[in-house]
Amino acid sequence: MEGNRPKVCVVGGGVIGLGSAYFIKDLTIGHQGVDVTVIAERYHPDITSSVAAGFWAVLDIVTVCKPEQLAKLRKWSVSTWDHMNSLNCSEEATEAGTCLSFGYTLLDKPDPHFLEFWRDTFFNFRKMGNSELEMFPPFRHGYSYITLLSDSVRYVPWLMNKLKEKNVRFITRKINSLVELAKDYDVIVNCTGLGAAQLVGDSRVQPGRGQVIKVQAPWIKQFVIAVEENAFYYIFPGPDTVVLGGTYQKDNWNLEPTDEDRKNIWEGCCKVIPSLKHAKVLRDAVGLRPLRDSVRLESELITTPQGRKWVVHNYGHGGAGITTHWGCGQEAAELVKDCLQKIVLQAKL
């Protein structure tokens, strides 16, 4: 690296990888910038990030992190909220698919943890009144609030274009081992999500299969998340379509839509909002959330034929990729900076 610009490779083309690349590209080591390359086997629209509705929300906090990581989850999420809110107030909001969205989370039993975790971030967060709950029988508990949406069909390409404007390079390639990259890059950033199970042998990573139906229903203006003891349904209106979901099937690798899941999603969502029976069905989609008992965001030295190399891991965000990607990208970039500074220091010894 001495005398040349540092070279960093980000492996993974989802929002976690793209967010990391955005901040790494802004780093300065000494008086030099950083060359950043993103490598992925697939990009939009053939990735899990492109199936996501793009709502800022963590539907199941427990699957995203351990209790001791909640403070970090809040930090990452609020940083992403600030980014999305700034984008929503800019002239680029339409291109990025970012907007405010009003709606409800309906519960079959009270959940004070939900209230404690999000009340200071969502706009106009409050408990639903009885007259509102009467619109959604049989739910007797719920919250009303305004959140932010970055529709993934627009947001992921927008973010990729931003990186290209910053001269980030994109390569389509399947990586079987991080060691393959050691001779060409000073630091490797592992944002492979579910792929980390095979790539780095992380047995704590498993899929959380999510199937959705995308429909045309322009009269649906508010989102609804309905949580029951053994099921949950959501209706997420975006700029162009309404996303109906969903499933959260652990250790299910099936990427093909199933008739049974489609039937359950359709009937569940129509039970919550009966007028959806008249929606025009556009397509079914499936994505595999990268579940882990906690987000892995840390640096590690690995052994390669070229010697020891720094790797920064940033994966295991479950269904909270959109919600955390900006904050996690910032922290990943700080870890990369620390690694590069250590490389410079070592070269001087």
Coordinates of C-alpha atoms in Angstrom, one line a residue:
M1 CA 0.0 0.0 0.0
E2 CA 3.0 2.3 0.6
G3 CA 3.1 5.1 -2.0
N4 CA -0.3 4.0 -3.5
R5 CA -3.9 4.6 -2.7
P6 CA -5.3 2.0 -0.4
K7 CA -7.5 -0.6 -2.1
V8 CA -10.6 -1.9 -0.4
C9 CA -13.0 -4.5 -1.6
V10 CA -16.6 -4.8 -0.5
V11 CA -18.1 -8.2 -1.1
G12 CA -21.9 -8.1 -1.4
G13 CA -24.2 -6.0 -3.5
G14 CA -27.1 -5.5 -1.1
V15 CA -27.9 -2.3 0.9
I16 CA -25.4 -3.3 3.6
G17 CA -22.6 -3.6 1.1
L18 CA -23.6 -0.5 -0.8
G19 CA -23.9 1.6 2.4
S20 CA -20.5 0.4 3.6
A21 CA -18.9 1.3 0.2
Y22 CA -20.4 4.8 0.3
F23 CA -18.7 5.7 3.5
I24 CA -15.4 3.8 2.8
K25 CA -15.0 5.8 -0.4
D26 CA -15.0 9.0 1.7
L27 CA -12.1 7.9 3.8
T28 CA -8.7 9.7 3.7
I29 CA -5.6 7.8 4.9
G30 CA -2.7 10.2 5.2
H31 CA -3.2 12.5 2.3
Q32 CA -4.7 9.9 0.0
G33 CA -8.2 8.7 -0.8
V34 CA -9.3 5.1 -1.0
D35 CA -10.0 3.0 -4.1
V36 CA -13.2 1.0 -3.5
T37 CA -14.4 -2.0 -5.5
V38 CA -17.7 -3.8 -4.9
I39 CA -17.8 -7.5 -5.9
A40 CA -21.0 -9.5 -6.0
E41 CA -22.4 -12.5 -7.8
R42 CA -25.7 -10.7 -8.2
Y43 CA -27.0 -7.2 -8.1
H44 CA -30.4 -5.5 -8.2
P45 CA -33.0 -6.8 -9.0
D46 CA -31.8 -10.3 -8.2
I47 CA -31.0 -9.8 -4.5
T48 CA -32.9 -9.9 -1.2
S49 CA -32.6 -6.1 -0.7
S50 CA -34.7 -5.7 -3.9
V51 CA -37.6 -7.8 -2.5
A52 CA -37.8 -5.8 0.7
A53 CA -40.5 -3.1 0.9
G54 CA -38.0 -0.7 2.3
F55 CA -39.8 0.5 5.4
W56 CA -37.8 1.8 8.3
A57 CA -38.9 -0.6 11.0
V58 CA -37.6 -3.6 12.9
L59 CA -40.5 -6.1 13.0
D60 CA -38.7 -8.6 15.2
I61 CA -35.9 -7.0 17.2
V62 CA -35.0 -10.4 18.9
T63 CA -33.8 -11.9 15.5
V64 CA -31.5 -8.9 14.9
C65 CA -29.4 -8.7 18.0
K66 CA -28.9 -9.9 21.5
P67 CA -30.2 -7.7 24.4
E68 CA -26.8 -6.2 25.0
Q69 CA -26.6 -5.0 21.4
L70 CA -29.8 -3.0 21.5
A71 CA -28.1 0.3 22.1
K72 CA -26.0 -0.3 19.0
L73 CA -29.1 -1.2 17.0
R74 CA -30.7 2.0 18.1
K75 CA -27.6 4.0 17.1
W76 CA -27.5 2.3 13.6
S77 CA -31.2 2.7 13.1
V78 CA -31.4 6.4 14.1
S79 CA -28.5 7.2 11.8
T80 CA -30.4 5.5 8.9
W81 CA -33.5 7.4 9.9
D82 CA -31.7 10.7 9.7
H83 CA -30.3 9.8 6.3
M84 CA -33.7 8.7 4.9
N85 CA -35.4 11.8 6.4
S86 CA -32.9 14.1 4.8
L87 CA -33.3 12.3 1.5
N88 CA -37.1 12.6 1.8
C89 CA -36.7 16.4 2.2
S90 CA -34.5 16.6 -0.9
E91 CA -35.1 16.9 -4.6
E92 CA -33.9 13.3 -5.0
A93 CA -36.7 11.8 -3.0
T94 CA -38.7 10.7 -6.0
E95 CA -35.7 9.1 -7.7
A96 CA -34.7 7.3 -4.5
G97 CA -38.3 6.2 -3.8
T98 CA -38.2 7.9 -0.3
C99 CA -41.3 9.3 1.4
L100 CA -43.1 9.5 4.7
S101 CA -45.7 6.8 5.4
F102 CA -48.5 6.8 7.9
G103 CA -50.0 3.7 9.4
Y104 CA -50.6 1.2 12.2
T105 CA -49.0 -1.7 14.0
L106 CA -51.8 -4.0 15.3
L107 CA -51.1 -6.4 18.2
D108 CA -53.2 -9.2 19.7
K109 CA -51.6 -8.4 23.1
P110 CA -49.8 -5.4 24.5
D111 CA -46.1 -5.0 23.8
P112 CA -44.5 -2.3 26.0
H113 CA -41.1 -3.1 24.6
F114 CA -42.2 -1.9 21.2
L115 CA -43.4 1.4 22.7
E116 CA -40.1 1.9 24.6
F117 CA -37.9 1.2 21.7
W118 CA -39.4 3.3 19.0
R119 CA -41.5 6.1 20.6
D120 CA -38.7 8.7 20.4
T121 CA -37.9 8.1 16.7
F122 CA -41.2 7.6 14.7
F123 CA -43.1 10.8 14.0
N124 CA -46.4 11.2 15.9
F125 CA -46.0 7.8 17.7
R126 CA -49.0 7.1 20.0
K127 CA -51.3 4.3 21.2
M128 CA -54.3 3.8 19.0
G129 CA -57.7 4.8 20.4
N130 CA -60.7 2.5 20.6
S131 CA -62.4 4.1 17.6
E132 CA -59.3 3.4 15.4
L133 CA -59.0 -0.2 16.7
E134 CA -62.6 -0.8 15.7
M135 CA -61.5 -0.6 12.1
F136 CA -59.4 -3.7 12.6
P137 CA -61.2 -6.4 14.5
P138 CA -60.2 -8.5 16.4
F139 CA -57.1 -6.6 17.3
R140 CA -57.4 -4.7 20.7
H141 CA -54.0 -3.1 20.9
G142 CA -51.9 -1.1 18.5
Y143 CA -49.8 2.0 17.7
S144 CA -50.2 4.7 15.2
Y145 CA -47.2 6.5 13.7
I146 CA -45.4 7.9 10.7
T147 CA -42.3 6.2 9.4
L148 CA -40.0 6.5 6.4
L149 CA -40.0 4.4 3.3
S150 CA -37.2 4.0 0.7
D151 CA -38.8 1.7 -1.9
S152 CA -36.1 -0.8 -2.7
V153 CA -37.0 -1.0 -6.4
R154 CA -35.9 2.7 -6.7
Y155 CA -33.6 3.1 -3.7
V156 CA -31.0 0.3 -4.5
P157 CA -30.4 1.5 -8.1
W158 CA -30.2 5.1 -6.8
L159 CA -27.5 4.1 -4.3
M160 CA -25.6 2.2 -6.9
N161 CA -25.6 5.3 -9.1
K162 CA -24.3 7.4 -6.3
L163 CA -21.4 5.0 -5.8
K164 CA -20.6 5.1 -9.5
E165 CA -20.6 8.9 -9.4
K166 CA -18.0 8.5 -6.6
N167 CA -15.9 6.3 -8.9
V168 CA -16.6 3.1 -7.0
R169 CA -16.0 0.1 -9.3
F170 CA -18.5 -2.8 -9.6
I171 CA -17.5 -6.3 -10.6
T172 CA -19.8 -9.3 -11.0
R173 CA -18.0 -12.4 -9.7
K174 CA -18.7 -15.3 -7.4
I175 CA -16.3 -15.5 -4.5
N176 CA -15.6 -18.8 -2.9
S177 CA -13.1 -17.6 -0.3
L178 CA -12.0 -14.2 1.0
V179 CA -8.5 -15.4 0.5
E180 CA -9.0 -15.1 -3.3
L181 CA -9.0 -11.3 -2.8
A182 CA -6.0 -11.0 -0.6
K183 CA -3.4 -10.3 -3.3
D184 CA -5.4 -7.4 -4.9
Y185 CA -6.8 -5.5 -1.8
D186 CA -5.5 -4.1 1.4
V187 CA -8.8 -4.6 3.3
I188 CA -11.7 -6.9 2.5
V189 CA -15.2 -6.0 3.8
N190 CA -17.6 -9.0 4.1
C191 CA -21.2 -7.9 3.5
T192 CA -22.4 -11.2 2.1
G193 CA -25.4 -11.6 4.3
L194 CA -26.6 -15.1 4.1
G195 CA -23.6 -16.0 2.0
A196 CA -21.4 -15.7 5.1
A197 CA -22.7 -19.1 6.2
Q198 CA -20.6 -20.7 3.4
L199 CA -18.0 -18.0 2.7
V200 CA -16.6 -17.8 6.3
G201 CA -18.2 -20.9 7.8
D202 CA -20.5 -19.0 10.1
S203 CA -23.0 -21.6 11.4
R204 CA -24.9 -18.9 13.3
V205 CA -26.3 -17.5 10.0
Q206 CA -29.5 -19.0 8.7
P207 CA -32.2 -17.9 6.2
G208 CA -35.4 -16.3 7.2
R209 CA -37.6 -16.9 4.1
G210 CA -39.9 -14.1 3.3
Q211 CA -42.6 -14.4 0.5
V212 CA -44.6 -11.4 -0.6
I213 CA -47.3 -10.5 -3.1
K214 CA -46.9 -7.2 -5.0
V215 CA -50.3 -5.7 -6.1
Q216 CA -51.8 -2.6 -7.6
A217 CA -54.1 -1.0 -5.0
P218 CA -53.9 2.8 -5.3
W219 CA -56.6 3.4 -2.8
I220 CA -54.4 1.9 0.0
K221 CA -52.6 4.9 1.5
Q222 CA -51.6 3.7 5.0
F223 CA -49.4 0.8 6.0
V224 CA -50.7 -1.9 8.4
I225 CA -48.6 -4.4 10.3
A226 CA -50.8 -7.0 12.1
V227 CA -49.0 -9.3 14.6
E228 CA -50.7 -12.3 16.0
E229 CA -49.3 -15.1 18.2
N230 CA -48.5 -17.5 15.4
A231 CA -48.6 -15.2 12.3
F232 CA -48.0 -11.7 11.1
Y233 CA -49.3 -9.8 8.0
Y234 CA -48.2 -6.5 6.6
I235 CA -49.5 -4.1 3.9
F236 CA -46.9 -1.7 2.7
P237 CA -47.9 0.9 0.1
G238 CA -45.0 2.2 -2.0
P239 CA -44.7 4.8 -4.8
D240 CA -45.8 2.2 -7.5
T241 CA -47.1 -0.9 -5.8
V242 CA -48.4 -2.3 -2.5
V243 CA -46.5 -5.1 -0.9
L244 CA -48.4 -7.8 0.9
G245 CA -46.7 -10.2 3.3
G246 CA -45.5 -12.2 4.8
T247 CA -43.6 -15.2 6.0
Y248 CA -40.6 -15.5 8.4
Q249 CA -39.6 -19.1 7.9
K250 CA -36.3 -19.9 9.6
D251 CA -33.9 -22.3 7.9
N252 CA -36.0 -22.4 4.7
W253 CA -33.8 -22.0 1.6
N254 CA -36.6 -22.2 -1.0
L255 CA -36.5 -19.2 -3.3
E256 CA -39.6 -20.2 -5.2
P257 CA -43.1 -18.8 -4.2
T258 CA -45.4 -21.5 -2.9
D259 CA -49.2 -21.6 -3.3
E260 CA -49.7 -22.3 0.4
D261 CA -47.8 -19.2 1.5
R262 CA -49.5 -17.1 -1.2
K263 CA -52.9 -18.2 0.0
N264 CA -52.1 -17.5 3.7
I265 CA -50.7 -14.0 2.8
W266 CA -53.7 -13.1 0.7
E267 CA -56.3 -14.3 3.1
G268 CA -54.5 -12.7 6.1
C269 CA -54.0 -9.3 4.5
C270 CA -57.6 -9.3 3.1
K271 CA -58.8 -10.1 6.6
V272 CA -57.0 -6.9 7.9
I273 CA -58.1 -4.7 4.9
P274 CA -61.0 -6.4 3.1
S275 CA -60.9 -4.1 0.0
L276 CA -57.6 -5.7 -1.0
K277 CA -59.8 -8.5 -2.5
H278 CA -60.1 -6.2 -5.5
A279 CA -56.4 -5.5 -5.9
K280 CA -54.7 -6.4 -9.1
V281 CA -52.0 -9.0 -8.4
L282 CA -48.7 -8.2 -10.2
R283 CA -46.3 -10.8 -9.1
D284 CA -45.0 -13.0 -6.2
A285 CA -41.5 -12.6 -4.8
V286 CA -39.2 -14.4 -2.3
G287 CA -36.2 -13.1 -0.4
L288 CA -34.1 -14.8 2.2
R289 CA -33.3 -12.6 5.2
P290 CA -29.8 -13.2 6.7
L291 CA -30.8 -14.2 10.3
R292 CA -28.2 -14.3 13.0
D293 CA -28.5 -14.1 16.8
S294 CA -26.6 -10.8 16.6
V295 CA -25.2 -8.5 13.8
R296 CA -21.6 -9.3 13.1
L297 CA -19.8 -5.9 12.7
E298 CA -16.2 -6.3 13.6
S299 CA -12.6 -6.6 12.2
E300 CA -10.6 -9.8 12.0
L301 CA -7.1 -10.8 10.8
I302 CA -7.1 -13.8 8.5
T303 CA -4.2 -15.8 7.2
T304 CA -3.5 -15.8 3.4
P305 CA -0.7 -16.8 1.1
Q306 CA 0.2 -13.0 1.0
G307 CA 0.3 -12.9 4.8
R308 CA -2.2 -11.7 7.4
K309 CA -5.0 -9.6 6.0
W310 CA -7.7 -7.4 7.6
V311 CA -11.3 -8.3 7.1
V312 CA -14.2 -6.2 8.3
H313 CA -17.4 -8.2 8.7
N314 CA -20.8 -6.5 8.4
Y315 CA -23.6 -9.0 8.1
G316 CA -26.4 -10.8 9.9
H317 CA -29.0 -8.0 9.9
G318 CA -32.1 -10.2 9.5
G319 CA -35.0 -8.2 8.2
A320 CA -33.5 -4.9 9.3
G321 CA -31.1 -4.3 6.4
I322 CA -32.8 -1.1 5.2
T323 CA -33.4 0.1 8.8
T324 CA -29.7 -0.2 9.8
H325 CA -27.7 0.0 6.6
W326 CA -26.6 3.6 6.8
G327 CA -25.5 3.5 10.5
C328 CA -23.8 0.1 10.0
G329 CA -22.0 1.5 6.9
Q330 CA -20.6 4.3 8.9
E331 CA -19.3 2.0 11.6
A332 CA -17.9 -0.4 9.0
A333 CA -16.0 2.5 7.4
E334 CA -14.5 3.5 10.8
L335 CA -13.3 -0.1 11.2
V336 CA -11.8 0.0 7.7
K337 CA -10.0 3.2 8.6
D338 CA -8.6 1.7 11.7
C339 CA -7.3 -1.3 9.8
L340 CA -5.7 0.8 7.1
Q341 CA -4.0 3.0 9.8
K342 CA -2.6 -0.2 11.4
I343 CA -1.2 -1.3 8.0
V344 CA 0.5 2.1 7.5
L345 CA 1.9 1.9 11.0
Q346 CA 3.2 -1.6 10.5
A347 CA 4.9 -0.6 7.3
K348 CA 6.8 2.1 9.1
L349 CA 8.2 -0.3 11.8

